Amino acid sequence: MLKKIILSALLSAVTGIIYTHAQNVPVSKVASWVTHPDRSALLQKQTTTPVFGKVNDAYPTITVNDHEKYQQIDGFGFTLTGGSATLINKLKATEKKKLLNELFSTKGKGIGVSYLRISIGASDLNAEVFTYDDLSAGETDPKLTHFSLAKDAGVISLLKEILAINPRIKILGSPWTAPSWMKTNGSSKGGKLKPDCYQVYGQYLTKYIQAMKAHGIIIDAITPQNEPLNPKNNPSMVMEAAEQAEFIKSSLGPAFHAAGLKTKIITYDHNADRPDYPIAILKDPEARKYVDGSAFHMYGGKIEALTEVHNAFPDKNLYFTEQWVGAPGNFAENLNWHVNTLIIGATRNWARNVLEWNLAADENNLPHTPGGCTECLGAITVEDAIIRNVAYYIIGHASKFVPAGSVRIASNINGEFANVAFLTPKGKKVLIVINNGKTKASFNIRYQKAAAICSLDGGAVGTFVW
């Protein structure tokens, strides 16, 4: 026994790794960051660092197994709406630089946002409705000679600053509507894409990706239509599943292919109550060959719908692209629902990303279009001082610790401790846990043959890294 103790001490001195005597397996300390539902701790690093040792059978055990791997992670983040860009661009240069570093770097208190969604043209959280080829009533532009990104100059300039901080950030583009002259009702709200405009709209989206590339901005993926079954927003456009399949296979896919674009096409981009929509598109072999995967929101349905689509087409990817927090928000309730349903639920159901809705709004939830969302609480509120709201912490618990290229790994749900685990490209294990009980409780994190005893207050979220 003495020889084993001496050998263990020597190994520890040389390698910096602690070894358990009984099990002779490497043991490391667990760093953790916690958010409490009463805001007494907000993504706060804990001073205690549990060490892996023996399992305590008095507590429930979460077993993490990095030999069982699932989907790769593309990132966590927000939608950078036009309104968000307007507000951030108005900050003083020093304040803006500090905020962008906090959002997009992992250094210091940075939360390392690694994925952004932007609107192609205006979303309903722009100050005005526009596309890149707006004309007077009765006019058309089949050659897109009036195409211009000028009205998105603020978004473009801000993206360049973000890319200087994180050049690898992934960007998804989603249109809220086609130009009105391409639509059946000639309006920015509702209506459908005219069948005889499928080709020109495919060229419009191709031109967008090329124009953004000319600014040094690579669009990793697009969805053909934000919320294609919602005609109530301003702007909005309806695109039924059969119409989207036809548009993809007859125009968008061939246009991207002809232009040599590597931008992914992600279908659907709407609520989890209609998994039949992306499945119908993926059942069409001509459309399917152009489609990378399907995107979901959670204003209806159950998050398990993503697994339904995965099981039907396991070679296609899944994405979670939008969820709002309704102002003024309830921090404890929103933290619980979003972490359980999205950070844990979406990723355990094969999502490669998780995106909350608008990055920034002012104290009155502005700007928005006439008829746009009036109650969308930003992840940050831009006033005289920056206020960090619940979505900031929801995403931060993942984005700061789970970089793009990480892989979801196996972990079991035990009692009140919902969780999800990841393996980072540098080999770190990350476990995100929420205590759904009402009181503080302890649990084992078991990895290989050892376990660390950790605890969380009732309703608290913790990210544990080793």
Coordinates of C-alpha atoms in Angstrom, one line a residue:
M1 CA 0.0 0.0 0.0
L2 CA 2.9 2.4 0.9
K3 CA 4.4 1.8 -2.5
K4 CA 1.1 2.6 -4.2
I5 CA 0.8 5.9 -2.2
I6 CA 4.4 6.9 -3.1
L7 CA 3.9 6.0 -6.8
S8 CA 0.6 8.0 -6.8
A9 CA 2.3 11.0 -5.2
L10 CA 5.2 10.9 -7.8
L11 CA 2.7 10.7 -10.7
S12 CA 0.8 13.6 -9.3
A13 CA 3.9 15.7 -8.9
V14 CA 5.1 15.0 -12.4
T15 CA 1.8 15.2 -14.3
G16 CA -0.4 17.5 -12.1
I17 CA -3.1 14.8 -12.2
I18 CA -4.5 13.4 -9.0
Y19 CA -4.9 9.6 -8.9
T20 CA -7.2 7.7 -6.6
H21 CA -5.4 4.9 -4.6
A22 CA -8.3 2.5 -4.7
Q23 CA -9.2 2.7 -8.3
N24 CA -5.9 4.0 -9.9
V25 CA -7.8 6.2 -12.4
P26 CA -7.0 9.8 -13.2
V27 CA -9.0 12.3 -11.2
S28 CA -9.5 16.0 -11.9
K29 CA -11.1 18.9 -10.2
V30 CA -14.5 20.2 -11.4
A31 CA -14.9 23.9 -12.1
S32 CA -18.4 25.2 -12.1
W33 CA -20.5 28.2 -12.9
V34 CA -24.0 28.7 -11.4
T35 CA -27.1 30.9 -12.0
H36 CA -29.7 31.0 -9.2
P37 CA -33.4 31.7 -10.0
D38 CA -33.4 34.6 -7.6
R39 CA -30.4 36.2 -9.4
S40 CA -28.2 36.0 -6.4
A41 CA -25.6 34.3 -8.6
L42 CA -25.5 35.0 -12.4
L43 CA -23.2 32.7 -14.4
Q44 CA -20.9 33.0 -11.3
K45 CA -17.8 30.9 -11.0
Q46 CA -17.8 28.8 -7.8
T47 CA -14.9 28.9 -5.4
T48 CA -15.3 25.3 -4.4
T49 CA -13.8 22.7 -6.8
P50 CA -15.1 19.2 -6.1
V51 CA -12.5 16.4 -6.8
F52 CA -13.4 13.0 -8.4
G53 CA -13.3 10.2 -5.9
K54 CA -15.7 7.6 -4.7
V55 CA -19.4 7.6 -5.5
N56 CA -21.6 8.5 -2.6
D57 CA -24.6 6.2 -2.9
A58 CA -26.7 8.6 -0.8
Y59 CA -27.0 10.9 -3.8
P60 CA -28.4 10.5 -7.3
T61 CA -25.8 9.9 -9.9
I62 CA -25.4 11.5 -13.4
T63 CA -23.1 9.2 -15.4
V64 CA -21.2 10.9 -18.2
N65 CA -19.9 8.6 -21.0
D66 CA -17.7 10.2 -23.7
H67 CA -17.5 6.9 -25.6
E68 CA -21.1 7.3 -26.6
K69 CA -21.2 10.3 -29.0
Y70 CA -24.1 12.0 -30.8
Q71 CA -24.3 15.1 -33.0
Q72 CA -21.6 17.7 -33.5
I73 CA -22.4 21.2 -32.1
D74 CA -22.3 24.2 -34.4
G75 CA -22.8 26.8 -31.7
F76 CA -25.1 28.7 -29.3
G77 CA -26.3 32.3 -29.8
F78 CA -29.0 34.8 -30.8
T79 CA -30.6 36.5 -33.7
L80 CA -28.8 39.7 -34.5
T81 CA -31.9 41.6 -35.7
G82 CA -31.6 44.9 -37.5
G83 CA -33.0 46.6 -34.4
S84 CA -30.3 44.9 -32.3
A85 CA -27.6 46.3 -34.6
T86 CA -29.1 49.8 -34.6
L87 CA -29.0 49.9 -30.8
I88 CA -25.5 48.5 -30.4
N89 CA -24.1 50.7 -33.1
K90 CA -25.3 53.8 -31.2
L91 CA -23.1 53.0 -28.2
K92 CA -19.9 54.9 -27.6
A93 CA -16.9 53.2 -29.2
T94 CA -15.4 52.1 -25.9
E95 CA -18.7 50.8 -24.6
K96 CA -19.4 49.0 -27.9
K97 CA -16.0 47.3 -28.0
K98 CA -16.4 46.2 -24.4
L99 CA -19.9 44.7 -25.0
L100 CA -18.9 42.9 -28.2
N101 CA -15.9 41.3 -26.5
E102 CA -18.1 40.2 -23.7
L103 CA -20.6 38.7 -26.1
F104 CA -18.3 37.1 -28.6
S105 CA -15.1 36.3 -26.8
T106 CA -14.5 33.6 -24.1
K107 CA -11.8 35.6 -22.4
G108 CA -12.5 36.9 -18.9
K109 CA -16.3 37.3 -18.5
G110 CA -16.9 36.8 -22.2
I111 CA -19.7 34.3 -23.0
G112 CA -18.4 33.3 -26.4
V113 CA -21.5 33.4 -28.6
S114 CA -20.6 31.2 -31.6
Y115 CA -23.7 31.3 -33.8
L116 CA -25.8 34.2 -35.1
R117 CA -29.0 34.3 -37.1
I118 CA -29.7 37.3 -39.2
S119 CA -32.7 38.3 -41.3
I120 CA -32.4 38.5 -45.1
G121 CA -34.0 41.9 -45.5
A122 CA -36.1 43.2 -42.6
S123 CA -37.5 41.1 -39.8
D124 CA -40.3 42.3 -37.6
L125 CA -37.6 43.7 -35.2
N126 CA -36.4 46.3 -37.7
A127 CA -37.6 49.8 -37.5
E128 CA -39.1 49.5 -41.0
V129 CA -40.0 46.9 -43.5
F130 CA -37.7 46.4 -46.5
T131 CA -36.2 43.9 -48.9
Y132 CA -33.2 44.3 -51.1
D133 CA -35.2 45.0 -54.2
D134 CA -38.2 47.2 -53.3
L135 CA -40.2 48.8 -56.2
S136 CA -43.2 50.9 -56.7
A137 CA -46.5 49.2 -57.2
G138 CA -46.8 47.6 -60.6
E139 CA -43.1 47.4 -61.2
T140 CA -41.0 44.3 -61.5
D141 CA -37.2 43.6 -61.7
P142 CA -36.6 40.1 -63.1
K143 CA -32.9 40.8 -63.6
L144 CA -32.5 42.2 -60.1
T145 CA -30.9 45.4 -61.3
H146 CA -32.1 47.3 -58.3
F147 CA -30.7 44.8 -55.8
S148 CA -28.9 46.5 -52.9
L149 CA -27.8 45.7 -49.3
A150 CA -27.7 49.4 -48.5
K151 CA -30.5 49.2 -45.9
D152 CA -28.6 46.6 -44.0
A153 CA -25.4 48.7 -43.8
G154 CA -25.6 48.7 -39.9
V155 CA -25.9 44.9 -39.7
I156 CA -23.0 44.5 -42.1
S157 CA -20.7 46.9 -40.3
L158 CA -21.5 45.3 -36.9
L159 CA -20.9 41.8 -38.3
K160 CA -17.5 42.9 -39.5
E161 CA -16.6 43.9 -35.9
I162 CA -17.9 40.7 -34.5
L163 CA -15.9 38.6 -37.1
A164 CA -12.8 40.5 -36.0
I165 CA -13.4 39.0 -32.5
N166 CA -14.6 35.6 -33.6
P167 CA -13.7 34.9 -37.2
R168 CA -15.2 31.4 -37.0
I169 CA -18.7 32.4 -35.9
K170 CA -21.4 30.7 -37.9
I171 CA -24.1 32.9 -39.5
L172 CA -27.6 31.7 -40.6
G173 CA -29.7 33.9 -42.8
S174 CA -33.5 33.8 -42.9
P175 CA -35.9 35.9 -45.0
W176 CA -39.2 37.1 -43.5
T177 CA -40.5 37.9 -47.0
A178 CA -39.7 38.1 -50.7
P179 CA -40.0 41.5 -52.4
S180 CA -43.7 42.4 -52.7
W181 CA -43.6 42.4 -56.5
M182 CA -42.7 38.6 -56.3
K183 CA -45.8 37.9 -54.2
T184 CA -49.4 36.9 -54.8
N185 CA -50.8 39.7 -52.7
G186 CA -48.3 42.4 -53.5
S187 CA -47.8 43.1 -49.8
S188 CA -45.0 42.7 -47.3
K189 CA -47.4 40.8 -45.0
G190 CA -48.8 37.3 -45.8
G191 CA -49.3 36.2 -49.4
K192 CA -47.2 33.6 -51.2
L193 CA -44.4 33.5 -53.6
K194 CA -45.7 33.6 -57.2
P195 CA -44.7 30.4 -59.0
D196 CA -43.4 32.4 -61.9
C197 CA -41.0 34.1 -59.5
Y198 CA -39.4 31.0 -58.1
Q199 CA -36.4 31.4 -60.4
V200 CA -35.8 35.1 -59.7
Y201 CA -36.2 34.6 -56.0
G202 CA -33.6 31.8 -56.1
Q203 CA -31.3 34.2 -57.8
Y204 CA -32.2 36.9 -55.3
L205 CA -31.0 34.7 -52.4
T206 CA -27.9 33.6 -54.4
K207 CA -27.1 37.3 -55.0
Y208 CA -27.5 38.0 -51.3
I209 CA -24.9 35.3 -50.3
Q210 CA -22.5 36.6 -53.0
A211 CA -23.0 40.2 -51.9
M212 CA -22.4 39.4 -48.2
K213 CA -19.2 37.4 -49.2
A214 CA -18.0 40.5 -51.0
H215 CA -18.1 42.2 -47.6
G216 CA -16.1 39.4 -46.0
I217 CA -19.2 37.8 -44.4
I218 CA -19.7 34.1 -45.1
I219 CA -23.3 32.9 -44.8
D220 CA -23.0 29.3 -43.5
A221 CA -26.7 28.4 -44.1
I222 CA -30.1 29.9 -45.0
T223 CA -33.7 28.9 -44.5
P224 CA -35.9 29.6 -47.5
Q225 CA -38.6 31.3 -45.2
N226 CA -38.9 32.2 -41.6
E227 CA -42.1 30.7 -40.1
P228 CA -43.6 29.7 -43.4
L229 CA -47.0 28.9 -41.9
N230 CA -47.3 32.3 -40.2
P231 CA -49.0 35.1 -42.3
K232 CA -49.6 37.4 -39.3
N233 CA -46.2 39.0 -38.9
N234 CA -45.1 42.2 -40.8
P235 CA -43.1 41.2 -42.8
S236 CA -44.2 37.5 -43.5
M237 CA -44.9 35.1 -46.3
V238 CA -46.6 31.7 -46.5
M239 CA -44.8 28.8 -48.1
E240 CA -46.5 25.4 -47.7
A241 CA -44.4 22.3 -47.6
A242 CA -45.1 21.3 -51.2
E243 CA -44.3 24.8 -52.3
Q244 CA -41.0 24.9 -50.4
A245 CA -40.0 21.5 -51.8
E246 CA -40.7 22.8 -55.3
F247 CA -38.8 26.0 -54.7
I248 CA -35.8 24.2 -53.4
K249 CA -35.6 21.6 -56.1
S250 CA -36.5 23.8 -59.1
S251 CA -34.8 27.0 -58.2
L252 CA -32.9 27.5 -55.0
G253 CA -30.8 24.3 -55.0
P254 CA -29.9 24.5 -58.7
A255 CA -29.1 28.3 -58.3
F256 CA -26.7 27.6 -55.4
H257 CA -25.1 24.7 -57.3
A258 CA -24.7 26.7 -60.5
A259 CA -23.0 29.5 -58.5
G260 CA -20.8 27.1 -56.6
L261 CA -22.1 28.1 -53.2
K262 CA -21.5 25.9 -50.2
T263 CA -24.2 27.6 -48.1
K264 CA -26.4 25.0 -46.5
I265 CA -30.2 25.0 -47.2
I266 CA -32.1 24.3 -44.0
T267 CA -35.8 23.7 -44.4
Y268 CA -38.9 24.6 -42.4
D269 CA -37.8 27.1 -39.6
H270 CA -41.1 27.0 -37.7
N271 CA -42.8 25.3 -34.8
A272 CA -42.3 21.8 -33.4
D273 CA -46.0 21.0 -33.8
R274 CA -45.5 20.3 -37.6
P275 CA -42.7 17.8 -38.0
D276 CA -44.7 16.5 -41.0
Y277 CA -43.6 19.7 -42.9
P278 CA -39.9 19.0 -43.1
I279 CA -40.5 15.2 -43.4
A280 CA -42.7 15.9 -46.5
I281 CA -39.8 17.9 -48.1
L282 CA -37.2 15.3 -47.2
K283 CA -39.4 12.6 -48.8
D284 CA -39.0 14.3 -52.1
P285 CA -35.7 12.9 -53.4
E286 CA -35.1 15.9 -55.8
A287 CA -35.5 18.4 -53.0
R288 CA -33.7 16.3 -50.4
K289 CA -30.4 16.2 -52.3
Y290 CA -30.1 20.0 -51.7
V291 CA -31.2 20.0 -48.1
D292 CA -28.8 19.9 -45.2
G293 CA -31.5 19.6 -42.5
S294 CA -34.5 21.1 -40.7
A295 CA -34.9 24.0 -38.3
F296 CA -37.4 24.4 -35.5
H297 CA -39.0 27.0 -33.1
M298 CA -41.0 26.1 -30.0
Y299 CA -44.1 28.3 -30.0
G300 CA -46.0 25.1 -30.5
G301 CA -45.5 21.3 -30.2
K302 CA -42.9 19.3 -28.2
I303 CA -39.2 19.4 -28.5
E304 CA -39.2 15.6 -29.1
A305 CA -40.5 16.3 -32.6
L306 CA -36.8 16.9 -33.6
T307 CA -36.0 13.3 -32.8
E308 CA -39.0 12.2 -34.9
V309 CA -37.5 14.0 -37.9
H310 CA -34.0 12.6 -37.1
N311 CA -35.4 9.1 -36.9
A312 CA -37.1 9.5 -40.3
F313 CA -33.9 11.0 -41.9
P314 CA -30.9 10.3 -39.7
D315 CA -28.5 11.6 -42.3
K316 CA -30.0 15.1 -42.1
N317 CA -29.2 17.7 -39.5
L318 CA -31.5 19.4 -37.0
Y319 CA -31.3 23.0 -35.8
F320 CA -33.1 25.1 -33.2
T321 CA -33.3 28.6 -34.6
E322 CA -35.6 30.8 -32.5
Q323 CA -37.4 31.2 -29.2
W324 CA -38.4 34.5 -27.6
V325 CA -38.7 35.6 -24.0
G326 CA -41.9 37.7 -23.5
A327 CA -41.4 41.0 -21.8
P328 CA -41.2 41.9 -19.0
G329 CA -40.2 38.2 -18.3
N330 CA -40.1 36.1 -15.2
F331 CA -36.5 35.3 -14.6
A332 CA -37.0 32.1 -12.6
E333 CA -39.7 30.7 -14.8
N334 CA -37.9 31.6 -18.1
L335 CA -34.6 30.2 -16.9
N336 CA -36.2 26.9 -16.0
W337 CA -38.3 26.5 -19.2
H338 CA -35.6 27.6 -21.6
V339 CA -32.8 25.5 -20.1
N340 CA -34.9 22.4 -19.8
T341 CA -36.6 22.7 -23.2
L342 CA -33.8 24.2 -25.3
I343 CA -30.3 24.0 -23.9
I344 CA -31.0 20.5 -22.6
G345 CA -34.1 19.4 -24.6
A346 CA -33.1 20.6 -28.1
T347 CA -29.6 19.2 -27.9
R348 CA -30.7 15.9 -26.5
N349 CA -33.1 15.8 -29.5
W350 CA -30.2 16.2 -32.0
A351 CA -30.1 20.0 -32.5
R352 CA -26.7 21.2 -33.6
N353 CA -27.3 24.7 -32.3
V354 CA -29.6 26.6 -30.0
L355 CA -30.6 30.2 -30.7
E356 CA -32.6 32.6 -28.6
W357 CA -34.4 35.4 -30.3
N358 CA -33.4 39.0 -30.4
L359 CA -30.0 39.9 -29.1
A360 CA -30.9 43.5 -28.1
A361 CA -33.9 45.8 -27.6
D362 CA -34.4 49.1 -25.7
E363 CA -36.4 49.5 -22.5
N364 CA -39.7 49.7 -24.6
N365 CA -38.9 46.6 -26.6
L366 CA -38.1 48.7 -29.6
P367 CA -37.5 48.9 -32.5
H368 CA -40.1 46.8 -34.3
T369 CA -42.1 47.2 -37.5
P370 CA -45.7 48.3 -37.5
G371 CA -47.3 44.9 -36.7
G372 CA -44.1 43.4 -35.4
C373 CA -43.4 41.9 -32.0
T374 CA -44.1 44.4 -29.2
E375 CA -43.1 42.2 -26.3
C376 CA -39.8 40.6 -27.4
L377 CA -37.4 41.0 -24.5
G378 CA -33.8 41.2 -25.7
A379 CA -31.0 39.2 -24.3
I380 CA -29.7 42.6 -23.4
T381 CA -31.6 45.8 -22.9
V382 CA -29.6 48.8 -24.2
E383 CA -30.4 51.9 -22.1
D384 CA -28.0 54.3 -20.4
A385 CA -26.4 51.1 -19.0
I386 CA -26.5 47.5 -20.5
I387 CA -29.0 45.2 -18.7
R388 CA -28.3 41.5 -19.1
N389 CA -31.6 39.6 -19.2
V390 CA -32.4 36.0 -18.8
A391 CA -31.6 34.8 -22.4
Y392 CA -28.1 36.1 -21.9
Y393 CA -27.5 33.7 -19.1
I394 CA -29.5 30.8 -20.7
I395 CA -27.1 30.9 -23.7
G396 CA -24.0 31.8 -21.7
H397 CA -24.2 28.6 -19.7
A398 CA -23.6 26.8 -23.0
S399 CA -21.8 29.1 -25.3
K400 CA -18.9 30.0 -23.0
F401 CA -18.0 26.3 -22.4
V402 CA -19.2 24.4 -25.5
P403 CA -17.5 25.7 -28.6
A404 CA -18.3 24.8 -32.1
G405 CA -16.9 21.4 -33.0
S406 CA -17.9 20.0 -29.6
V407 CA -19.9 16.7 -29.6
R408 CA -22.8 15.8 -27.4
I409 CA -22.0 12.7 -25.3
A410 CA -24.1 10.4 -23.2
S411 CA -25.4 11.3 -19.8
N412 CA -28.4 9.9 -17.9
I413 CA -31.3 12.0 -16.4
N414 CA -31.6 11.1 -12.7
G415 CA -34.5 12.4 -10.6
E416 CA -34.8 16.2 -10.6
F417 CA -31.4 16.8 -12.3
A418 CA -32.1 17.3 -16.0
N419 CA -28.8 17.6 -17.9
V420 CA -26.8 17.3 -21.1
A421 CA -23.1 16.6 -21.6
F422 CA -20.6 17.6 -24.3
L423 CA -17.0 16.8 -25.2
T424 CA -15.0 19.8 -26.4
P425 CA -12.4 19.7 -29.2
K426 CA -9.7 20.1 -26.5
G427 CA -11.0 17.1 -24.6
K428 CA -12.8 18.9 -21.8
K429 CA -16.1 17.4 -20.5
V430 CA -18.9 19.9 -20.0
L431 CA -22.1 19.0 -18.1
I432 CA -25.0 21.4 -17.9
V433 CA -27.4 20.6 -15.1
I434 CA -30.6 22.2 -13.8
N435 CA -32.1 21.2 -10.4
N436 CA -35.8 21.0 -11.0
G437 CA -36.5 20.4 -7.3
K438 CA -37.4 23.2 -4.9
T439 CA -34.6 22.8 -2.5
K440 CA -30.8 22.5 -2.6
A441 CA -29.6 19.0 -3.3
S442 CA -26.4 17.1 -4.0
F443 CA -25.6 14.7 -6.8
N444 CA -22.7 12.6 -8.1
I445 CA -21.1 13.4 -11.4
R446 CA -19.7 10.0 -12.4
Y447 CA -17.0 9.8 -15.1
Q448 CA -15.2 6.6 -15.8
K449 CA -14.8 4.9 -12.4
A450 CA -14.8 8.0 -10.2
A451 CA -17.4 10.6 -9.1
A452 CA -17.4 14.2 -7.9
I453 CA -20.1 15.3 -5.5
C454 CA -21.7 18.6 -6.5
S455 CA -24.8 20.5 -5.4
L456 CA -27.3 23.0 -6.8
D457 CA -30.0 25.2 -5.2
G458 CA -33.5 24.5 -6.2
G459 CA -34.2 25.9 -9.7
A460 CA -30.5 26.7 -10.2
V461 CA -28.5 26.0 -13.3
G462 CA -24.9 24.8 -13.2
T463 CA -22.2 24.2 -15.9
F464 CA -19.6 21.8 -14.7
V465 CA -16.3 21.4 -16.5
W466 CA -13.4 19.0 -16.0

